[in-house]
PDB file of C-alpha atoms in Angstrom:
ATOM      1  CA  MET K   1      18.779   6.096   8.560  1.00 58.00           C
ATOM      2  CA  LYS K   2      17.421   9.382   7.201  1.00 63.00           C
ATOM      3  CA  GLU K   3      20.015   9.323   4.402  1.00 71.00           C
ATOM      4  CA  ILE K   4      18.944   5.824   3.334  1.00 66.00           C
ATOM      5  CA  LEU K   5      15.288   6.864   3.304  1.00 64.00           C
ATOM      6  CA  ASP K   6      16.073   9.990   1.272  1.00 68.00           C
ATOM      7  CA  GLN K   7      18.080   7.940  -1.219  1.00 68.00           C
ATOM      8  CA  PHE K   8      15.262   5.399  -1.522  1.00 68.00           C
ATOM      9  CA  MET K   9      12.664   8.123  -2.094  1.00 67.00           C
ATOM     10  CA  TYR K  10      14.895   9.704  -4.754  1.00 67.00           C
ATOM     11  CA  ILE K  11      15.156   6.368  -6.569  1.00 66.00           C
ATOM     12  CA  MET K  12      11.405   5.761  -6.324  1.00 66.00           C
ATOM     13  CA  ASP K  13      10.618   9.250  -7.639  1.00 65.00           C
ATOM     14  CA  ARG K  14      12.900   8.681 -10.617  1.00 63.00           C
ATOM     15  CA  LEU K  15      11.383   5.253 -11.237  1.00 62.00           C
ATOM     16  CA  ILE K  16       7.849   6.603 -11.120  1.00 60.00           C
ATOM     17  CA  LYS K  17       8.751   9.491 -13.412  1.00 59.00           C
ATOM     18  CA  PHE K  18      10.481   7.479 -16.126  1.00 65.00           C
ATOM     19  CA  CYS K  19       9.182   3.900 -15.991  1.00 70.00           C
ATOM     20  CA  LEU K  20       5.513   4.009 -15.152  1.00 77.00           C
ATOM     21  CA  PRO K  21       2.786   4.980 -17.617  1.00 84.00           C
ATOM     22  CA  LEU K  22       0.918   8.196 -16.894  1.00 85.00           C
ATOM     23  CA  GLU K  23      -2.196   6.306 -15.740  1.00 89.00           C
ATOM     24  CA  MET K  24      -0.198   4.511 -13.023  1.00 88.00           C
ATOM     25  CA  GLN K  25       1.556   7.723 -11.968  1.00 85.00           C
ATOM     26  CA  ASN K  26      -1.772   9.475 -11.495  1.00 89.00           C
ATOM     27  CA  TRP K  27      -3.137   6.537  -9.507  1.00 92.00           C
ATOM     28  CA  LEU K  28      -0.082   6.506  -7.203  1.00 89.00           C
ATOM     29  CA  ASN K  29      -0.308  10.266  -6.670  1.00 88.00           C
ATOM     30  CA  GLN K  30      -3.806   9.797  -5.209  1.00 93.00           C
ATOM     31  CA  TYR K  31      -2.418   7.600  -2.418  1.00 93.00           C
ATOM     32  CA  LYS K  32       1.028   9.118  -1.901  1.00 89.00           C
ATOM     33  CA  ALA K  33       2.563   8.382   1.509  1.00 88.00           C
ATOM     34  CA  PRO K  34       4.239  11.126   3.576  1.00 87.00           C
ATOM     35  CA  GLY K  35       7.989  11.518   3.047  1.00 78.00           C
ATOM     36  CA  TYR K  36       8.916  10.242   6.513  1.00 83.00           C
ATOM     37  CA  GLU K  37       7.430   6.773   5.881  1.00 83.00           C
ATOM     38  CA  TYR K  38       8.938   3.758   4.137  1.00 85.00           C
ATOM     39  CA  ALA K  39       5.739   3.142   2.186  1.00 88.00           C
ATOM     40  CA  PHE K  40       5.426   4.867  -1.171  1.00 85.00           C
ATOM     41  CA  ALA K  41       1.618   4.583  -1.231  1.00 91.00           C
ATOM     42  CA  LYS K  42      -0.797   4.103   1.661  1.00 92.00           C
ATOM     43  CA  ASP K  43      -4.472   4.094   2.643  1.00 93.00           C
ATOM     44  CA  ILE K  44      -5.452   2.491  -0.652  1.00 95.00           C
ATOM     45  CA  PRO K  45      -9.013   1.116  -0.432  1.00 95.00           C
ATOM     46  CA  ASN K  46      -9.160  -2.683  -0.621  1.00 92.00           C
ATOM     47  CA  THR K  47     -11.060  -2.992  -3.921  1.00 94.00           C
ATOM     48  CA  ILE K  48     -10.655  -5.223  -6.952  1.00 94.00           C
ATOM     49  CA  ASP K  49      -9.789  -2.278  -9.217  1.00 96.00           C
ATOM     50  CA  ASN K  50      -7.034  -1.137  -6.862  1.00 95.00           C
ATOM     51  CA  HIS K  51      -5.603  -4.657  -6.696  1.00 95.00           C
ATOM     52  CA  LYS K  52      -5.579  -4.842 -10.505  1.00 95.00           C
ATOM     53  CA  MET K  53      -3.644  -1.578 -10.694  1.00 94.00           C
ATOM     54  CA  THR K  54      -1.252  -2.791  -7.995  1.00 94.00           C
ATOM     55  CA  ASN K  55      -0.630  -5.992  -9.955  1.00 94.00           C
ATOM     56  CA  ARG K  56       0.203  -3.920 -13.034  1.00 92.00           C
ATOM     57  CA  ILE K  57       2.668  -1.817 -11.031  1.00 89.00           C
ATOM     58  CA  ALA K  58       4.198  -4.957  -9.487  1.00 90.00           C
ATOM     59  CA  LYS K  59       5.265  -6.091 -12.965  1.00 88.00           C
ATOM     60  CA  ILE K  60       7.506  -3.001 -13.168  1.00 83.00           C
ATOM     61  CA  VAL K  61       8.480  -2.252  -9.550  1.00 82.00           C
ATOM     62  CA  PRO K  62       9.034  -5.012  -6.971  1.00 86.00           C
ATOM     63  CA  LEU K  63       6.636  -4.263  -4.144  1.00 90.00           C
ATOM     64  CA  ARG K  64       5.073  -5.658  -0.997  1.00 93.00           C
ATOM     65  CA  ARG K  65       1.491  -5.111   0.121  1.00 93.00           C
ATOM     66  CA  LYS K  66       0.666  -4.637   3.790  1.00 92.00           C
ATOM     67  CA  TYR K  67      -2.993  -4.906   4.671  1.00 91.00           C
ATOM     68  CA  ARG K  68      -4.542  -2.593   7.263  1.00 88.00           C
ATOM     69  CA  GLY K  69      -7.835  -2.733   9.099  1.00 82.00           C
ATOM     70  CA  GLY K  70      -9.503  -3.205  12.437  1.00 77.00           C
ATOM     71  CA  SER K  71     -11.323  -5.980  14.181  1.00 72.00           C
ATOM     72  CA  ILE K  72     -14.830  -6.672  12.892  1.00 73.00           C
ATOM     73  CA  TYR K  73     -17.840  -6.867  15.187  1.00 70.00           C
ATOM     74  CA  SER K  74     -21.277  -8.295  14.478  1.00 71.00           C
ATOM     75  CA  ASN K  75     -24.483  -6.265  14.776  1.00 72.00           C
ATOM     76  CA  ASP K  76     -24.373  -7.098  18.469  1.00 67.00           C
ATOM     77  CA  SER K  77     -21.225  -5.049  19.219  1.00 63.00           C
ATOM     78  CA  ARG K  78     -20.144  -7.418  21.996  1.00 65.00           C
ATOM     79  CA  VAL K  79     -19.407 -10.301  19.592  1.00 69.00           C
ATOM     80  CA  GLN K  80     -16.259 -10.151  17.481  1.00 68.00           C
ATOM     81  CA  ILE K  81     -16.334 -11.811  14.060  1.00 73.00           C
ATOM     82  CA  TYR K  82     -12.661 -11.176  13.360  1.00 70.00           C
ATOM     83  CA  SER K  83     -10.220 -10.385  16.135  1.00 73.00           C
ATOM     84  CA  ARG K  84      -7.227  -8.798  14.457  1.00 73.00           C
ATOM     85  CA  PRO K  85      -3.803  -9.451  15.998  1.00 73.00           C
ATOM     86  CA  SER K  86      -1.859  -6.261  16.726  1.00 72.00           C
ATOM     87  CA  ALA K  87       0.778  -6.760  13.989  1.00 76.00           C
ATOM     88  CA  PHE K  88      -1.253  -8.408  11.227  1.00 82.00           C
ATOM     89  CA  CYS K  89      -4.433  -8.023   9.223  1.00 83.00           C
ATOM     90  CA  HIS K  90      -5.653 -10.687   6.811  1.00 82.00           C
ATOM     91  CA  LYS K  91      -6.415  -9.569   3.242  1.00 84.00           C
ATOM     92  CA  LYS K  92      -9.977 -10.838   3.512  1.00 82.00           C
ATOM     93  CA  PHE K  93     -10.771  -8.542   6.459  1.00 79.00           C
ATOM     94  CA  ALA K  94      -8.676  -5.495   5.465  1.00 85.00           C
ATOM     95  CA  ASP K  95     -10.202  -2.088   4.747  1.00 88.00           C
ATOM     96  CA  ARG K  96      -7.131  -0.690   3.003  1.00 92.00           C
ATOM     97  CA  PHE K  97      -3.507  -1.498   2.187  1.00 94.00           C
ATOM     98  CA  ALA K  98      -0.103   0.147   1.752  1.00 93.00           C
ATOM     99  CA  LEU K  99       2.653  -0.465  -0.805  1.00 93.00           C
ATOM    100  CA  TYR K 100       6.310  -0.872   0.139  1.00 91.00           C
ATOM    101  CA  HIS K 101       9.339  -1.395  -2.048  1.00 84.00           C
ATOM    102  CA  ARG K 102      10.546  -4.999  -1.830  1.00 84.00           C
TER     103      ARG K 102
END
């Protein structure tokens, strides 16, 4: 499993170096995931500008977005507005997202 991950990271590093414009490389370097993870970028804030950049990258590299976030409570902390399931977070309620190779 470690060999497959190392090979994937080698391919992604080469792809980022040679295929992506400098602006996209700099953006990805801000959110670089640790080497032991399958994601190549993580903890990206869920903003319109970040989604636009992700869409530009998706035209070059096939990717999958995974949304991350917690449950949302109202001002009265006993009432939940959004109860997040343990394995899923809807885009609308996400705080951040991660990028995985498809």
